[in-house]
XYZ file of C-alpha atoms in Angstrom:
531
model
C 33.939 -7.590 -40.716
C 31.431 -9.689 -42.651
C 28.949 -7.918 -44.852
C 26.388 -10.705 -44.672
C 23.530 -9.125 -42.699
C 21.763 -12.431 -42.248
C 24.748 -14.186 -40.768
C 24.183 -15.151 -37.139
C 26.595 -13.835 -34.475
C 29.135 -16.442 -33.548
C 28.132 -16.532 -29.886
C 24.588 -17.500 -30.851
C 25.407 -20.420 -33.126
C 25.220 -22.828 -30.221
C 22.982 -20.840 -27.907
C 21.712 -23.973 -26.183
C 25.155 -24.454 -24.637
C 25.513 -20.865 -23.378
C 24.437 -20.581 -19.713
C 21.697 -18.025 -19.198
C 20.907 -17.531 -22.915
C 17.357 -16.547 -23.714
C 15.303 -18.564 -26.267
C 12.456 -16.709 -27.852
C 9.046 -18.321 -27.760
C 8.353 -20.311 -30.891
C 12.034 -20.666 -31.767
C 13.482 -24.108 -31.497
C 17.190 -24.697 -31.072
C 18.829 -26.202 -34.138
C 19.268 -29.973 -34.019
C 22.597 -31.148 -32.713
C 25.000 -32.300 -35.378
C 26.533 -35.672 -34.572
C 30.285 -35.855 -34.394
C 32.821 -33.169 -33.624
C 32.722 -29.911 -35.618
C 35.404 -29.550 -38.237
C 38.195 -27.260 -37.118
C 39.378 -24.378 -39.291
C 42.453 -25.487 -41.140
C 43.630 -22.089 -42.359
C 43.782 -18.613 -40.931
C 41.490 -17.365 -43.715
C 38.851 -19.936 -42.801
C 39.160 -19.064 -39.122
C 38.802 -15.368 -39.989
C 35.696 -15.978 -42.066
C 34.063 -17.892 -39.199
C 34.753 -15.241 -36.539
C 34.612 -12.091 -38.637
C 31.067 -11.285 -37.538
C 31.971 -11.198 -33.839
C 30.918 -7.580 -33.388
C 28.381 -7.265 -36.232
C 25.075 -5.766 -35.120
C 22.174 -7.152 -37.098
C 18.447 -7.308 -36.721
C 18.708 -10.267 -34.375
C 20.445 -8.448 -31.492
C 21.098 -10.021 -28.159
C 18.015 -10.210 -25.998
C 19.888 -8.652 -23.074
C 20.598 -5.538 -25.140
C 16.919 -5.256 -25.907
C 16.055 -5.547 -22.238
C 18.598 -2.856 -21.291
C 17.061 -0.489 -23.844
C 13.671 -0.500 -22.146
C 12.756 2.796 -20.498
C 12.630 3.063 -16.731
C 9.424 4.087 -14.997
C 9.996 7.854 -14.809
C 7.431 8.370 -12.026
C 9.245 5.933 -9.745
C 12.573 7.545 -10.588
C 11.265 11.051 -9.845
C 9.663 9.992 -6.579
C 12.839 8.271 -5.364
C 15.021 11.188 -6.422
C 12.814 13.728 -4.641
C 12.986 11.673 -1.442
C 16.788 11.638 -1.603
C 16.923 15.400 -2.154
C 14.421 16.037 0.655
C 16.376 13.890 3.136
C 19.619 15.567 2.193
C 18.078 19.042 2.606
C 16.908 18.104 6.102
C 20.410 16.907 7.013
C 21.904 20.157 5.715
C 19.416 22.188 7.771
C 20.239 20.239 10.948
C 23.943 20.752 10.303
C 23.474 24.508 9.929
C 21.522 24.629 13.191
C 24.276 22.740 15.002
C 26.919 25.210 13.923
C 27.234 27.714 16.762
C 29.280 30.208 14.805
C 29.407 31.226 11.196
C 32.438 32.658 9.474
C 31.937 35.743 7.318
C 32.485 35.260 3.556
C 36.196 35.452 2.925
C 37.208 37.711 0.087
C 40.579 36.053 -0.253
C 39.136 32.738 -1.435
C 40.537 32.010 -4.856
C 38.568 30.696 -7.809
C 40.627 27.493 -7.677
C 39.534 26.786 -4.091
C 35.883 27.391 -5.025
C 36.187 25.048 -8.005
C 37.742 22.337 -5.827
C 34.968 22.676 -3.222
C 32.301 22.428 -5.923
C 33.944 19.337 -7.408
C 33.945 17.667 -3.975
C 30.263 18.499 -3.479
C 29.413 17.090 -6.893
C 31.325 13.858 -6.239
C 29.543 13.283 -2.925
C 25.989 14.444 -3.666
C 25.364 14.205 -7.417
C 23.152 11.415 -8.628
C 22.046 10.897 -12.217
C 19.255 8.692 -13.581
C 19.141 8.172 -17.328
C 17.778 5.877 -20.020
C 19.345 4.331 -23.075
C 16.736 6.057 -25.306
C 17.848 9.647 -25.947
C 14.202 10.680 -26.569
C 13.202 9.857 -22.993
C 13.730 12.526 -20.296
C 17.238 12.436 -18.861
C 17.026 13.301 -15.197
C 19.821 14.839 -13.159
C 19.754 15.425 -9.431
C 21.918 18.511 -9.841
C 23.261 21.018 -12.270
C 26.971 21.249 -12.888
C 27.463 24.187 -10.572
C 25.404 23.151 -7.550
C 24.154 19.692 -6.634
C 21.348 20.891 -4.374
C 20.742 24.611 -4.800
C 17.019 24.724 -4.119
C 16.116 21.181 -3.021
C 14.219 20.449 -6.261
C 14.991 18.027 -9.010
C 16.516 19.642 -12.104
C 16.040 18.203 -15.560
C 19.161 18.626 -17.605
C 19.124 19.767 -21.255
C 15.724 21.426 -20.708
C 14.911 23.341 -17.534
C 18.415 24.368 -16.431
C 20.803 24.764 -19.350
C 24.395 25.609 -18.525
C 24.951 29.347 -18.370
C 21.309 30.182 -17.593
C 20.424 32.684 -14.799
C 19.099 29.803 -12.698
C 22.469 28.068 -13.024
C 24.342 31.210 -12.025
C 22.084 31.749 -9.025
C 22.689 28.171 -7.909
C 26.429 28.677 -8.178
C 26.272 31.814 -6.024
C 24.171 29.996 -3.423
C 26.625 27.097 -3.278
C 29.574 29.484 -2.974
C 27.911 31.402 -0.128
C 27.133 28.169 1.721
C 30.698 26.894 1.370
C 32.157 30.156 2.652
C 29.775 30.444 5.587
C 30.498 26.981 7.008
C 33.316 26.885 9.588
C 36.467 24.924 8.793
C 36.249 21.364 10.119
C 39.135 19.149 11.150
C 39.297 15.831 9.284
C 37.467 13.041 11.095
C 39.898 10.659 12.797
C 38.871 6.983 12.604
C 38.283 5.296 15.954
C 41.321 3.061 15.485
C 43.568 6.125 15.131
C 42.292 8.175 18.074
C 44.668 8.560 20.980
C 42.360 9.805 23.730
C 43.492 8.318 27.033
C 40.345 8.492 29.104
C 41.492 6.541 32.128
C 44.822 8.256 32.692
C 44.460 11.712 31.168
C 44.027 15.077 32.805
C 40.606 15.713 31.272
C 37.803 17.261 33.370
C 36.324 13.758 33.631
C 39.277 12.601 35.769
C 37.991 10.474 38.630
C 38.988 10.859 42.250
C 41.069 7.698 42.012
C 42.930 8.998 38.958
C 43.591 12.326 40.654
C 44.965 10.480 43.664
C 47.288 8.400 41.467
C 48.525 11.545 39.728
C 49.366 13.101 43.097
C 51.352 9.996 44.056
C 53.374 10.239 40.850
C 54.080 13.915 41.380
C 55.202 13.372 44.964
C 57.474 10.512 43.942
C 59.015 12.471 41.069
C 59.488 15.630 43.136
C 62.065 14.069 45.446
C 65.798 14.662 45.005
C 66.346 10.967 44.188
C 63.489 9.097 42.594
C 62.887 5.604 43.921
C 62.830 3.722 40.603
C 61.520 0.518 42.145
C 58.560 2.362 43.647
C 58.053 4.184 40.358
C 57.864 0.855 38.516
C 55.237 -0.457 40.936
C 53.179 2.675 40.504
C 53.570 2.676 36.722
C 52.566 -0.948 36.179
C 48.853 -0.031 36.189
C 49.296 2.901 33.827
C 50.900 6.331 33.912
C 48.920 9.610 33.855
C 49.521 11.563 30.685
C 50.859 14.616 32.524
C 53.827 12.730 34.010
C 54.298 10.075 31.338
C 57.187 11.831 29.489
C 59.500 12.101 32.491
C 58.424 8.689 33.815
C 59.266 6.964 30.539
C 62.659 8.676 30.428
C 63.430 7.492 33.968
C 62.182 3.925 33.506
C 64.058 3.488 30.219
C 67.327 4.577 31.818
C 67.627 7.694 29.679
C 67.465 9.984 32.722
C 69.227 9.424 36.063
C 67.270 9.044 39.280
C 69.101 12.041 40.759
C 67.065 15.159 39.988
C 70.045 17.526 40.017
C 71.810 15.663 37.215
C 68.857 15.448 34.831
C 69.208 18.808 33.087
C 72.899 18.309 32.374
C 72.316 14.760 31.104
C 69.509 15.906 28.810
C 71.630 18.715 27.402
C 74.587 16.432 26.780
C 72.566 13.634 25.155
C 70.675 16.031 22.909
C 73.892 17.656 21.744
C 75.378 14.216 21.134
C 72.443 13.206 18.942
C 72.672 16.291 16.755
C 76.401 15.700 16.548
C 75.549 12.344 14.959
C 73.285 14.178 12.504
C 76.102 16.459 11.422
C 78.541 13.569 11.193
C 76.466 10.909 9.438
C 73.264 12.243 7.881
C 74.904 13.715 4.775
C 76.141 10.203 3.916
C 72.597 8.914 3.356
C 73.040 9.161 -0.427
C 76.424 7.427 -0.459
C 76.520 4.163 -2.346
C 76.885 1.954 0.752
C 74.072 3.767 2.642
C 71.593 4.651 -0.065
C 69.733 1.318 0.096
C 69.152 1.793 3.823
C 67.958 5.345 3.382
C 65.732 4.412 0.448
C 63.955 1.724 2.497
C 63.472 4.148 5.397
C 62.149 6.763 2.994
C 59.615 4.250 1.636
C 58.461 3.011 5.060
C 57.950 6.370 6.786
C 54.740 7.386 4.934
C 53.284 3.967 5.778
C 53.702 4.632 9.498
C 50.243 5.154 11.041
C 48.731 6.485 7.799
C 45.359 7.182 9.457
C 46.822 9.760 11.857
C 47.418 13.176 10.208
C 50.246 13.976 12.641
C 52.512 11.390 11.010
C 51.767 12.590 7.482
C 53.300 16.019 8.102
C 56.509 16.531 6.143
C 58.459 17.818 9.158
C 57.472 14.771 11.243
C 58.510 12.389 8.474
C 61.874 14.140 8.189
C 62.385 13.684 11.940
C 61.631 9.979 11.652
C 64.012 9.618 8.716
C 66.858 11.154 10.699
C 66.158 9.046 13.800
C 66.007 5.769 11.893
C 68.985 6.481 9.640
C 71.250 7.471 12.542
C 70.196 4.398 14.517
C 70.912 2.136 11.522
C 74.353 3.677 10.965
C 75.267 3.219 14.628
C 74.051 -0.404 14.698
C 75.624 -2.088 11.656
C 75.028 -5.599 13.056
C 71.328 -5.229 12.323
C 70.965 -2.044 10.334
C 67.476 -0.856 9.532
C 64.763 -3.525 9.421
C 61.163 -2.910 8.419
C 59.073 -2.624 11.553
C 61.549 -0.527 13.506
C 59.848 2.561 12.084
C 56.737 1.719 14.130
C 58.726 1.732 17.366
C 59.475 5.457 17.124
C 55.847 6.560 17.143
C 54.897 5.948 20.830
C 57.941 7.853 22.057
C 57.314 10.726 19.651
C 53.653 11.079 20.681
C 54.439 10.929 24.409
C 57.170 13.541 24.142
C 54.979 15.848 22.064
C 52.518 15.772 24.977
C 55.267 17.300 27.096
C 54.700 20.579 25.225
C 50.967 20.613 24.406
C 47.673 20.207 26.250
C 45.337 19.413 23.335
C 44.947 16.114 21.526
C 47.770 15.258 19.193
C 46.148 13.581 16.168
C 45.712 16.808 14.185
C 48.378 18.861 15.953
C 50.610 20.912 13.656
C 54.150 20.414 14.941
C 55.343 23.479 13.023
C 53.614 25.565 15.718
C 56.146 24.323 18.268
C 59.328 26.247 18.881
C 62.354 24.825 17.100
C 64.078 23.977 20.382
C 61.079 21.952 21.570
C 60.975 20.029 18.298
C 64.700 19.277 18.519
C 64.262 18.030 22.093
C 61.402 15.734 21.065
C 63.508 14.297 18.247
C 66.583 13.640 20.387
C 64.608 12.170 23.293
C 62.702 9.862 20.937
C 65.959 8.644 19.404
C 67.632 7.804 22.703
C 64.597 6.081 24.246
C 64.006 4.029 21.105
C 67.693 3.061 21.200
C 67.333 1.934 24.815
C 64.361 -0.240 23.863
C 66.121 -1.817 20.873
C 69.248 -2.559 22.898
C 67.215 -5.149 24.796
C 65.722 -6.847 21.713
C 68.378 -6.305 19.046
C 68.578 -10.015 18.229
C 65.055 -9.553 16.816
C 66.611 -7.565 13.987
C 69.992 -9.134 13.281
C 70.514 -11.444 10.300
C 67.712 -14.062 10.031
C 66.096 -12.422 13.088
C 66.881 -15.300 15.493
C 65.260 -13.547 18.454
C 61.873 -13.539 16.756
C 62.267 -17.161 15.674
C 62.883 -18.242 19.269
C 60.013 -16.199 20.655
C 57.507 -17.523 18.134
C 58.554 -21.069 18.983
C 58.211 -20.296 22.686
C 54.756 -18.844 22.060
C 53.664 -22.033 20.314
C 54.853 -24.194 23.195
C 53.234 -21.905 25.754
C 49.850 -21.871 24.016
C 49.919 -25.665 23.728
C 50.189 -25.759 27.535
C 47.619 -23.130 28.461
C 44.925 -23.848 25.831
C 45.344 -27.147 24.043
C 42.057 -26.749 22.152
C 43.242 -23.589 20.400
C 46.610 -25.137 19.675
C 45.122 -28.324 18.191
C 42.589 -26.319 16.182
C 45.349 -24.386 14.452
C 47.320 -27.556 13.891
C 44.242 -29.174 12.334
C 44.002 -26.424 9.724
C 47.780 -26.192 9.249
C 48.196 -22.674 10.591
C 51.825 -22.039 11.525
C 52.454 -19.626 14.396
C 55.174 -17.932 12.382
C 52.573 -16.905 9.805
C 50.799 -14.547 12.197
C 52.981 -14.174 15.299
C 56.094 -12.980 13.450
C 54.467 -9.547 13.144
C 53.440 -9.647 16.801
C 57.078 -9.990 17.802
C 58.600 -7.798 15.106
C 56.272 -4.843 15.783
C 55.507 -5.534 19.462
C 51.758 -5.841 18.676
C 51.673 -2.304 17.275
C 49.929 -3.456 14.101
C 47.297 -5.308 16.126
C 46.344 -2.524 18.566
C 45.448 1.160 18.268
C 48.319 3.488 19.144
C 46.552 4.632 22.322
C 46.588 1.007 23.507
C 50.259 0.585 22.599
C 51.174 3.572 24.758
C 49.256 2.105 27.700
C 50.860 -1.293 27.058
C 54.326 0.272 27.094
C 53.642 1.856 30.485
C 53.655 -1.681 31.865
C 56.469 -2.935 29.618
C 58.775 -0.235 30.963
C 57.711 -0.980 34.520
C 58.187 -4.736 34.097
C 61.717 -6.230 34.223
C 62.604 -7.252 30.647
C 59.174 -6.093 29.591
C 59.873 -5.842 25.865
C 62.022 -8.947 25.609
C 60.386 -11.377 28.054
C 57.000 -10.205 29.359
C 55.859 -9.496 25.799
C 55.757 -13.267 25.171
C 53.078 -13.735 27.865
C 51.121 -10.755 26.538
C 51.072 -12.386 23.082
C 49.883 -15.685 24.574
C 47.118 -13.925 26.521
C 46.227 -11.943 23.394
C 45.861 -15.104 21.305
C 43.756 -16.950 23.886
C 41.600 -13.814 24.267
C 40.154 -14.659 20.820
C 39.563 -18.335 21.654
C 35.859 -18.321 20.729
C 36.439 -16.618 17.375
C 39.363 -18.918 16.531
C 37.420 -22.110 17.231
C 34.529 -20.896 15.077
C 36.750 -20.672 11.980
C 36.816 -23.917 10.013
C 39.463 -23.372 7.355
C 42.973 -22.036 6.896
C 41.913 -18.897 5.071
C 39.351 -17.897 7.684
C 41.825 -18.376 10.510
C 44.527 -16.318 8.802
C 42.147 -13.469 7.987
C 40.993 -13.406 11.618
C 44.474 -13.546 13.144
C 45.783 -10.800 10.885
C 42.759 -8.521 11.375
C 41.682 -8.938 14.989
C 38.845 -6.520 15.921
C 40.586 -4.250 18.433
C 39.846 -0.799 17.017
C 37.422 -0.048 19.891
C 39.915 -1.088 22.583
C 40.982 1.284 25.320
C 42.743 1.215 28.675
C 40.265 -1.192 30.233
C 40.810 -3.914 27.621
C 44.584 -3.491 27.782
C 44.527 -3.724 31.584
C 42.598 -7.007 31.415
C 45.074 -8.335 28.845
C 48.049 -7.378 31.042
C 46.483 -8.958 34.122
C 46.049 -12.255 32.247
C 49.624 -12.033 30.942
C 50.907 -11.508 34.467
C 48.937 -14.555 35.638
C 50.548 -16.649 32.902
C 53.990 -15.363 33.816
C 53.418 -16.143 37.483
C 52.178 -19.648 36.651
C 54.855 -20.593 34.105
C 57.933 -18.357 34.241
C 59.454 -19.992 37.312
C 58.804 -23.531 36.043
C 61.992 -24.619 34.242
C 60.172 -27.071 31.958
C 57.054 -25.072 31.187
C 57.966 -24.902 27.496
C 58.560 -28.646 27.327
C 56.069 -31.447 27.165
């Protein structure tokens, strides 16, 4: 560091060329020196020129001087009091809304109390301070309680740590935390799985009740008419009968009612036989890469839904995916297959519970029920993948063909959209690969995927063929938004983040109706993919 107190900081030597630099009144910039400045020829000379980089002299930066000015304490106090007052009103309304209060629990540990207090401080604590230590430093809260009495607390003066007022605030905060009932974590709209149109909720309409009766009558017969069941299922399946309907439509269960129990028992035993035979080999050298990738992908599966973050659920998914990969060496495990387990798992959990599933603790189920859900999910996922396995073999040729077919189809049904994407050099493979690989599961909420799969299982070749028309209808659905984007980046951000989090059964039904219209108009035309 230079000891020359009068030496000017290096960043000020040519202040006229620094954008935003402040020039004091009465000071004129030094005259420009003609010619290029002489470069330092030695390290010592360079060091001497830059050695004052962090020196602080009398001529400090104007911005530092501005930052050191005191804030208007009256404005700060008034604003802070308003914040505290509003928060107190919200707390009072919340307490009034609570219909029951839990008694203080003696078993609460000090660690739990400390964690609760830390969370309160992170959410509600606000501090307003000045650079001058002589000015009052205002804190919205003491360390122990961010809003014990609704008043502003001045730190270092009125409420020192360890004072009786501080202790009283801590006791008040602890009592409030203990008295509030436990609340389930809030599930984002995109992750909610409520099925309003086809559920058995009290709000079920007369039409929905009539459809449920038709399903029950059809399923109660000794031999289920699968063709009639497909027609009935195309418009959606009520939640109460969805598990058995999916098993029948996927071919997992026979149409003959008398044979179903024996088939289920045999297939479930067969699956757990695979577990005993293969699962211990997951750490073998030739399988460990597969298992490692599965182990990485499972926590990423529907991360917003607490159900799928439970350790026991993730272990189930690991077993299902590893056994499928071992039994299908032509493709093995491919990223994206993990998503395809989730609809089956959720539907088959509903076979054993009445409440919503997002926060359901699967450990409360009997072990036999959990084993049945696991085996049924494995076999139905296997049935689905058997029809689209070329999507996951080397180089994924099935997806390549479908994306190309989608491009040709869109060019026929909406030339404006097609030309717009060509104009901005957007390749269909850049956004539609995921649509085919994950069957639109990354584009739609899970509740919509389940409704979509009702129709896919009712439609002949629903996952392999009808899905193409659904993707075309889905793309054209956003025609207005696509045409409004005027660059490559905007188009890609839109197509990879389409605003569907509010979608429900009604939107999916409209999408399926448009897809069926496209299929009817084009599927029987041999040259509909060709110009």
